[in-house]
XYZ file of C-alpha atoms in Angstrom:
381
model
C 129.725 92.356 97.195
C 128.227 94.512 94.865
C 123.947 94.370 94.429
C 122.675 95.607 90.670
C 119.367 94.450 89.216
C 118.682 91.630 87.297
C 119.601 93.316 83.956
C 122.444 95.044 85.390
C 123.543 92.149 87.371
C 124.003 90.242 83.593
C 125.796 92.629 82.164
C 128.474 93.026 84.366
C 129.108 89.372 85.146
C 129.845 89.678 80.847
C 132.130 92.438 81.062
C 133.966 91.362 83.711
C 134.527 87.779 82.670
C 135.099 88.392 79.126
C 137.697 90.761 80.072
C 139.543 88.445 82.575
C 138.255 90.237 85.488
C 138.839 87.708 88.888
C 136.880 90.552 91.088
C 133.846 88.235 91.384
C 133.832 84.925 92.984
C 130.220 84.215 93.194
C 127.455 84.890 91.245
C 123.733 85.055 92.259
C 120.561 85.868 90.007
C 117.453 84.506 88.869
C 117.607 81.290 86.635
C 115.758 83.107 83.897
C 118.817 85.332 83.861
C 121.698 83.239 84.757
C 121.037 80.056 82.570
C 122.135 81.775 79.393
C 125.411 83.086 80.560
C 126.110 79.264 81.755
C 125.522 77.847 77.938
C 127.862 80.998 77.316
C 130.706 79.046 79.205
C 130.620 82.154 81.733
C 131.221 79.844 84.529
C 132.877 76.914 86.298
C 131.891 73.567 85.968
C 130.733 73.122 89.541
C 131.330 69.505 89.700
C 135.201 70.137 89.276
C 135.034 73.416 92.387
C 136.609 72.011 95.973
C 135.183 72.466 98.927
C 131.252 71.887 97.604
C 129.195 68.885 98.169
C 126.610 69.010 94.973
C 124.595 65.499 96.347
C 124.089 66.720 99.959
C 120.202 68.036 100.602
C 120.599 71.392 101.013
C 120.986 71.379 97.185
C 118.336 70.779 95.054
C 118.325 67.755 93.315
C 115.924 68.029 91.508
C 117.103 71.520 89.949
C 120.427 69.228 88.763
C 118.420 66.964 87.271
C 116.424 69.674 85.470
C 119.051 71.968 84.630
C 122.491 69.629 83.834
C 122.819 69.415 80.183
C 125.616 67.250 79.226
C 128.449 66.384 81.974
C 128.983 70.118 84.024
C 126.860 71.686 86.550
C 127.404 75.555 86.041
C 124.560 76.592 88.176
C 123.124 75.487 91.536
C 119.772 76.674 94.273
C 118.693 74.607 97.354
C 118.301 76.126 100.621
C 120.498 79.317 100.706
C 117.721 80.126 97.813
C 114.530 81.838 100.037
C 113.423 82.770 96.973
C 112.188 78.938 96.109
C 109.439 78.982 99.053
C 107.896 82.557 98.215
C 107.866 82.951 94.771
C 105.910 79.650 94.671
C 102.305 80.464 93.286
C 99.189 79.680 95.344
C 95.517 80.196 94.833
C 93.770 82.187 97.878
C 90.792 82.008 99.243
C 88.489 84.511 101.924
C 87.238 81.683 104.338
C 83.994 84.072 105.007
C 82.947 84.912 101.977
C 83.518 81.097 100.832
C 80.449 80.262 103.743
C 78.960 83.397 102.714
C 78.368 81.710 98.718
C 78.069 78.350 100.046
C 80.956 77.414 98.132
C 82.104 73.624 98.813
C 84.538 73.724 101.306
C 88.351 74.213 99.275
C 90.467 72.377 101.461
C 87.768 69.205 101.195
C 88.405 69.854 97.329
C 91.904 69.822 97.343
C 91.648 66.466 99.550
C 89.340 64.603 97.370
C 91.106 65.661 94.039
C 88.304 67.426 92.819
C 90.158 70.741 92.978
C 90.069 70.679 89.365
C 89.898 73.898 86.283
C 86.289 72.855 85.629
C 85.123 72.689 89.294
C 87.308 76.050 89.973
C 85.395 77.717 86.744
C 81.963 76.612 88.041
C 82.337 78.113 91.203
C 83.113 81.502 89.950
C 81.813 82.458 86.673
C 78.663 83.705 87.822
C 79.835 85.450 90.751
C 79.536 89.525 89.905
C 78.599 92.744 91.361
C 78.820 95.965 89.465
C 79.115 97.160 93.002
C 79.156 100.822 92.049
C 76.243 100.917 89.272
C 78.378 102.063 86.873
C 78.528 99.250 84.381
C 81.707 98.816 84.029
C 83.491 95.613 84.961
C 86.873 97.166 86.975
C 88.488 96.573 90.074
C 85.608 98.301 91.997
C 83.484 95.490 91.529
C 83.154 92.193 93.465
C 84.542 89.152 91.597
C 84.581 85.056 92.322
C 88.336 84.961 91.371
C 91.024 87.220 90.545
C 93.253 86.256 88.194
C 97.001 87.449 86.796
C 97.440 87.435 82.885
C 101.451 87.317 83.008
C 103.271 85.528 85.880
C 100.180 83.353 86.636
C 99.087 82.655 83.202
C 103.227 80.587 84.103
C 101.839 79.217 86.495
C 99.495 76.778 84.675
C 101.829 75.452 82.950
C 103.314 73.783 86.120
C 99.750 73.291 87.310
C 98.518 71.512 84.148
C 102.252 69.615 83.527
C 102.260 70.491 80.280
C 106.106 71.083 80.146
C 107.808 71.960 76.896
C 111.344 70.536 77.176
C 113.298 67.678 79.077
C 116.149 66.471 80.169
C 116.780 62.610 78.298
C 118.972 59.968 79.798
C 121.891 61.253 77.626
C 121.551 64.200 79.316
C 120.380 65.849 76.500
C 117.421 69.066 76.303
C 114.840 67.632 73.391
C 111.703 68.862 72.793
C 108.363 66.997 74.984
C 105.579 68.818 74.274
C 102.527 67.289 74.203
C 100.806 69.292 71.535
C 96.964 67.696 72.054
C 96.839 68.885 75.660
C 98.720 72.269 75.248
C 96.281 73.553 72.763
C 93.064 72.447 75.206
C 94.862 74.410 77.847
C 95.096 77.686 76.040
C 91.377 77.413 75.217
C 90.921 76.628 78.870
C 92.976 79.271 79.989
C 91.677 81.878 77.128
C 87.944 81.006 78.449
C 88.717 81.494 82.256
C 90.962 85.137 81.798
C 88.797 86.557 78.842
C 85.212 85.271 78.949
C 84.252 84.305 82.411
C 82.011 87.376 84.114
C 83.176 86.475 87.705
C 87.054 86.972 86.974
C 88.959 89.681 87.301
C 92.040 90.008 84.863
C 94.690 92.198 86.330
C 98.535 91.737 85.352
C 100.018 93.023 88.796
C 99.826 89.807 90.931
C 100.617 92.167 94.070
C 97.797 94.736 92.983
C 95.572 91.483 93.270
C 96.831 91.037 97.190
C 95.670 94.101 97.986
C 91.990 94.054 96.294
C 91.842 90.290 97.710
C 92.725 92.016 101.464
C 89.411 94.540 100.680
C 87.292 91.524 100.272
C 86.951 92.181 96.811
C 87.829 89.092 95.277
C 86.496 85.366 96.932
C 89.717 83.573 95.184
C 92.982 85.375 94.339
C 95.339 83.278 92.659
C 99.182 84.986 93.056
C 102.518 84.044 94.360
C 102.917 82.956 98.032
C 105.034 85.487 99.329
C 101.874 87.811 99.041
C 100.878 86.569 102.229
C 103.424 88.662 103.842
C 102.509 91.999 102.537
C 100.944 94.510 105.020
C 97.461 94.432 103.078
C 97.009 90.659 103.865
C 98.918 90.405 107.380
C 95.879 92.983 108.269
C 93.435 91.675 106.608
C 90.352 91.160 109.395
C 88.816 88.392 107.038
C 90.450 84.327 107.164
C 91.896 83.071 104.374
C 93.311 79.835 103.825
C 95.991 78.994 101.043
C 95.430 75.710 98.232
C 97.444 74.850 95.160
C 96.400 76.088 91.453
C 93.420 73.050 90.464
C 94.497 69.986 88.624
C 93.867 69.988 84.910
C 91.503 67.071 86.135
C 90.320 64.391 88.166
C 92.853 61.719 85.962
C 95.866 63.734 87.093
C 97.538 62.219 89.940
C 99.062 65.373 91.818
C 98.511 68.702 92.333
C 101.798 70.545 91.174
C 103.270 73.993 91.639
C 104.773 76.533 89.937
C 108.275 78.614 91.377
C 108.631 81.661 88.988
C 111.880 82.006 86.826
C 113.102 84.683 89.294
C 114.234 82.122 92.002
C 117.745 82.578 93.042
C 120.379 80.302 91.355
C 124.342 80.381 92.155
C 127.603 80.051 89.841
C 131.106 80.626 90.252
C 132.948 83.141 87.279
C 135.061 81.179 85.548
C 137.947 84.115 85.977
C 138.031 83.942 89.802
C 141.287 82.903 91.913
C 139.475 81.802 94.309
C 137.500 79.057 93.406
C 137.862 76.635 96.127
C 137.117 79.247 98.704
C 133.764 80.232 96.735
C 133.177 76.410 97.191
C 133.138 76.936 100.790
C 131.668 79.881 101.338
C 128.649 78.330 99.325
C 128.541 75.231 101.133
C 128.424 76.282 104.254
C 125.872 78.954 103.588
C 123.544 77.020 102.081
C 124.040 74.263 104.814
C 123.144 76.800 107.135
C 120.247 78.394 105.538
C 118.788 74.726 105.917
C 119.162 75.083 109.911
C 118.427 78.933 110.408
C 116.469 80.872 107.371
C 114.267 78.120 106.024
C 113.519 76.807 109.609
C 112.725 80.552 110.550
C 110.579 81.862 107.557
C 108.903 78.460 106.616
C 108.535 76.986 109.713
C 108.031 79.747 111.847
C 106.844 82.751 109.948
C 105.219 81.004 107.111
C 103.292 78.622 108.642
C 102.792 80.094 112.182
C 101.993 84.084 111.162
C 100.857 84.205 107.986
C 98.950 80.663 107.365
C 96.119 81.143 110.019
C 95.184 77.332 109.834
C 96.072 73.813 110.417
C 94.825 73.039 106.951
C 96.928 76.237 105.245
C 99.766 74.225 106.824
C 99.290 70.981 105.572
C 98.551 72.772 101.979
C 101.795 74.604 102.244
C 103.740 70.998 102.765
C 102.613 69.972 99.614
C 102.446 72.790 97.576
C 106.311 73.184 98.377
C 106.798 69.378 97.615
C 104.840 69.353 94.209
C 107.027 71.990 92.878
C 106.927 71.092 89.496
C 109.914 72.588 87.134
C 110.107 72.685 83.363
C 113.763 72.528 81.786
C 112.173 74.757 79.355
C 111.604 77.880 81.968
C 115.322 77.280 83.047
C 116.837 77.746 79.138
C 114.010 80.130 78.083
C 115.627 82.487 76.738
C 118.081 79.799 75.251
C 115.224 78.262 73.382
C 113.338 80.897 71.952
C 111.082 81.517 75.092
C 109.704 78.348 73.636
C 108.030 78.002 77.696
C 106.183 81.322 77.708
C 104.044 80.249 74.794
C 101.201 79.976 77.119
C 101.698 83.877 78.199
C 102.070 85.117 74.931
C 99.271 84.019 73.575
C 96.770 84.601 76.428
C 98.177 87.811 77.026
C 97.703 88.388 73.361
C 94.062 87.463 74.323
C 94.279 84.730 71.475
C 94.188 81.032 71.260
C 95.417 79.754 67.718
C 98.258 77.901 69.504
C 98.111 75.757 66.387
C 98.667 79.123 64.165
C 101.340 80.186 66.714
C 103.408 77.035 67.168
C 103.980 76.031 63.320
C 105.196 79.322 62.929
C 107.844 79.176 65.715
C 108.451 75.179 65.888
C 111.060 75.133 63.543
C 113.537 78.118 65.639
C 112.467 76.398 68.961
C 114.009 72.930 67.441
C 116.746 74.351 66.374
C 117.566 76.577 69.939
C 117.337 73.126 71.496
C 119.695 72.024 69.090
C 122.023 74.876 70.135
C 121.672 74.958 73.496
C 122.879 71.113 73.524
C 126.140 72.088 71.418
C 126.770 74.888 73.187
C 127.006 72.503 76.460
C 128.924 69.946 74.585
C 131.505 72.313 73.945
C 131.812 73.499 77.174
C 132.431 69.456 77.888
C 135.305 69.429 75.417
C 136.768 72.405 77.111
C 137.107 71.137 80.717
């Protein structure tokens, strides 16, 4: 076993299979990361590897459906993946200073579906303290919301389903953006991070745990796994946990977002032991289902960190509604076609119309190549 960082992690799975290397039999990294080196015929076609059982439910389904392009599997999560419960994003919320503001109970939102950007903006915009006297809006203050302009500026995009590529019945990526509703989200989104008094705009999700744990902030919105973090665990105040708002009442669900740094799993193509890596993946991920997940989601999820029966039920679904765009899986494949949304709020603009003519033609044709390059590995197994 050897551990490198993500970065690190990529470059030596490429040296060592393109030079024939068999030291490596497994291969674990994010799916931002790992994705690429699959349309780079890096690794086996899993459906063809002994000893693993890609329909049983400790796999993810639903990642094979969003991921398979053409007739291989090259990459797999499920269970044995930890990483697809706490990097799940989450909005927040200080149960006292909620009463405090009057603010309409959240988990009564979130039940009648009016949990919703507009109803989420309302409430905080106009909540501000220049606690300090200084006159400067910084982390000192006292805000209705913090807010993350990188990773959860991703997170809407899940939030909002406004995905940017799919998977067709030919098993095919193509293009299914719906252009209309993307551009009224990054005016949405531009308005709420830039132009609302009562947010806070950090980029450090984890620096937003800890000013949330001060009281600071009445919402925080950040990943889930924040909830372990010594800042929160001790924070005297309540706080319950709800999804990211629905882009409105007309949407049916409230959906999540797992960032692009959830664990995936491949076999190098150069190992001589493929069958055993079969096993050894099988019955690790089979027993992750019985033993980790039980442990941390069951058991210290819901019965340390979530200090209510509603946090609980919000948890449930907020881990079923996981909501994954084929685009985030092949982003750097296609251009980072599904980080539009970042780059332009981070950018602090929102000429998506500007921004998308000028790149629509290069993410067309990345789709293009990312479907050939899987058709070729086809031809070759």
């Amino acid at each position: 076993m050897e551990e490198t960082d993500e970065h690190g992690g990529r470059t030596l799975i490429q040296s060592v299979v393109s030079g024939g290397d068999n030291t490596y039999d497994i291969y674990a990294s994010s799916y931002y990361g790992s994705s690429i080196l699959a349309a780079d015929g890096l690794f086996l076609d899993l459906y063809n590897v002994k000893n693993l059982d890609t329909t049983r439910e400790y796999w993810s389904q639903y990642y094979i459906d969003k991921s398979q392009i053409g007739k291989g599997l090259y990459t797999i999560t499920g269970d044995l993946a930890v990483s697809a419960t706490r990097f799940l994003f989450v909005t927040f919320f200080n149960k006292d200073l909620v009463k405090e503001y009057q603010i309409n109970d959240p988990y009564k939102m979130v039940a009648d579906g009016t949990w919703t950007y507009d109803t989420m903006l309302a409430t905080v915009k106009s909540i501000y303290k220049d606690v300090n006297s200084d006159g400067e809006r910084d982390e000192n203050d006292f805000y209705g919301m913090g807010v993350n302009n990188y990773l959860g500026v991703d997170a809407y995009t899940s939030a909002f389903n406004i995905p940017t590529i799919t998977i067709n019945s030919d098993k095919q990526a193509e293009i299914c953006l719906n252009y209309e509703k993307y551009a009224d989200v990054v005016d949405k989104l531009y308005t709420l991070f830039w132009k609302t008094e009562g947010v806070l705009n950090k980029q450090d999700p984890d620096h937003l745990a800890t000013l949330f744990s001060q009281n600071t902030l009445i919402f925080s919105q950040s990943w889930l796994y924040n909830c372990e973090s010594y800042d929160m665990r001790d924070m005297a105040s309540d706080y319950g946990i709800i999804p990211y708002p629905k882009y409105n009442e007309q949407q049916s669900e409230y959906y999540s977002f797992g960032h692009d740094q959830i664990t995936i799993f491949a076999v190098p193509k150069t190992t001589s032991q493929a069958d055993a890596a079969g096993a050894v993946l099988e019955v690790m991920s089979a027993t992750s289902r019985s033993t980790v997940i039980d442990q941390y989601y069951e058991m210290a999820l819901k019965g340390r960190y979530a200090r209510d029966e509603e946090s609980v039920q919000m948890l449930d679904m907020i881990r079923s509604n996981f909501l994954l765009d084929t685009g985030w899986i092949y982003c750097e494949s296609t251009n980072l076609m599904s980080r539009m949304l970042r780059t332009l709020i981070e950018a602090k603009s929102k000429n998506f119309s500007s921004y998308y003519q000028k790149y629509r033609e290069s993410f067309e044709a990345s789709v293009k190549d990312l479907n050939n390059a899987f058709a070729g590995l086809d031809e070759e197994n």
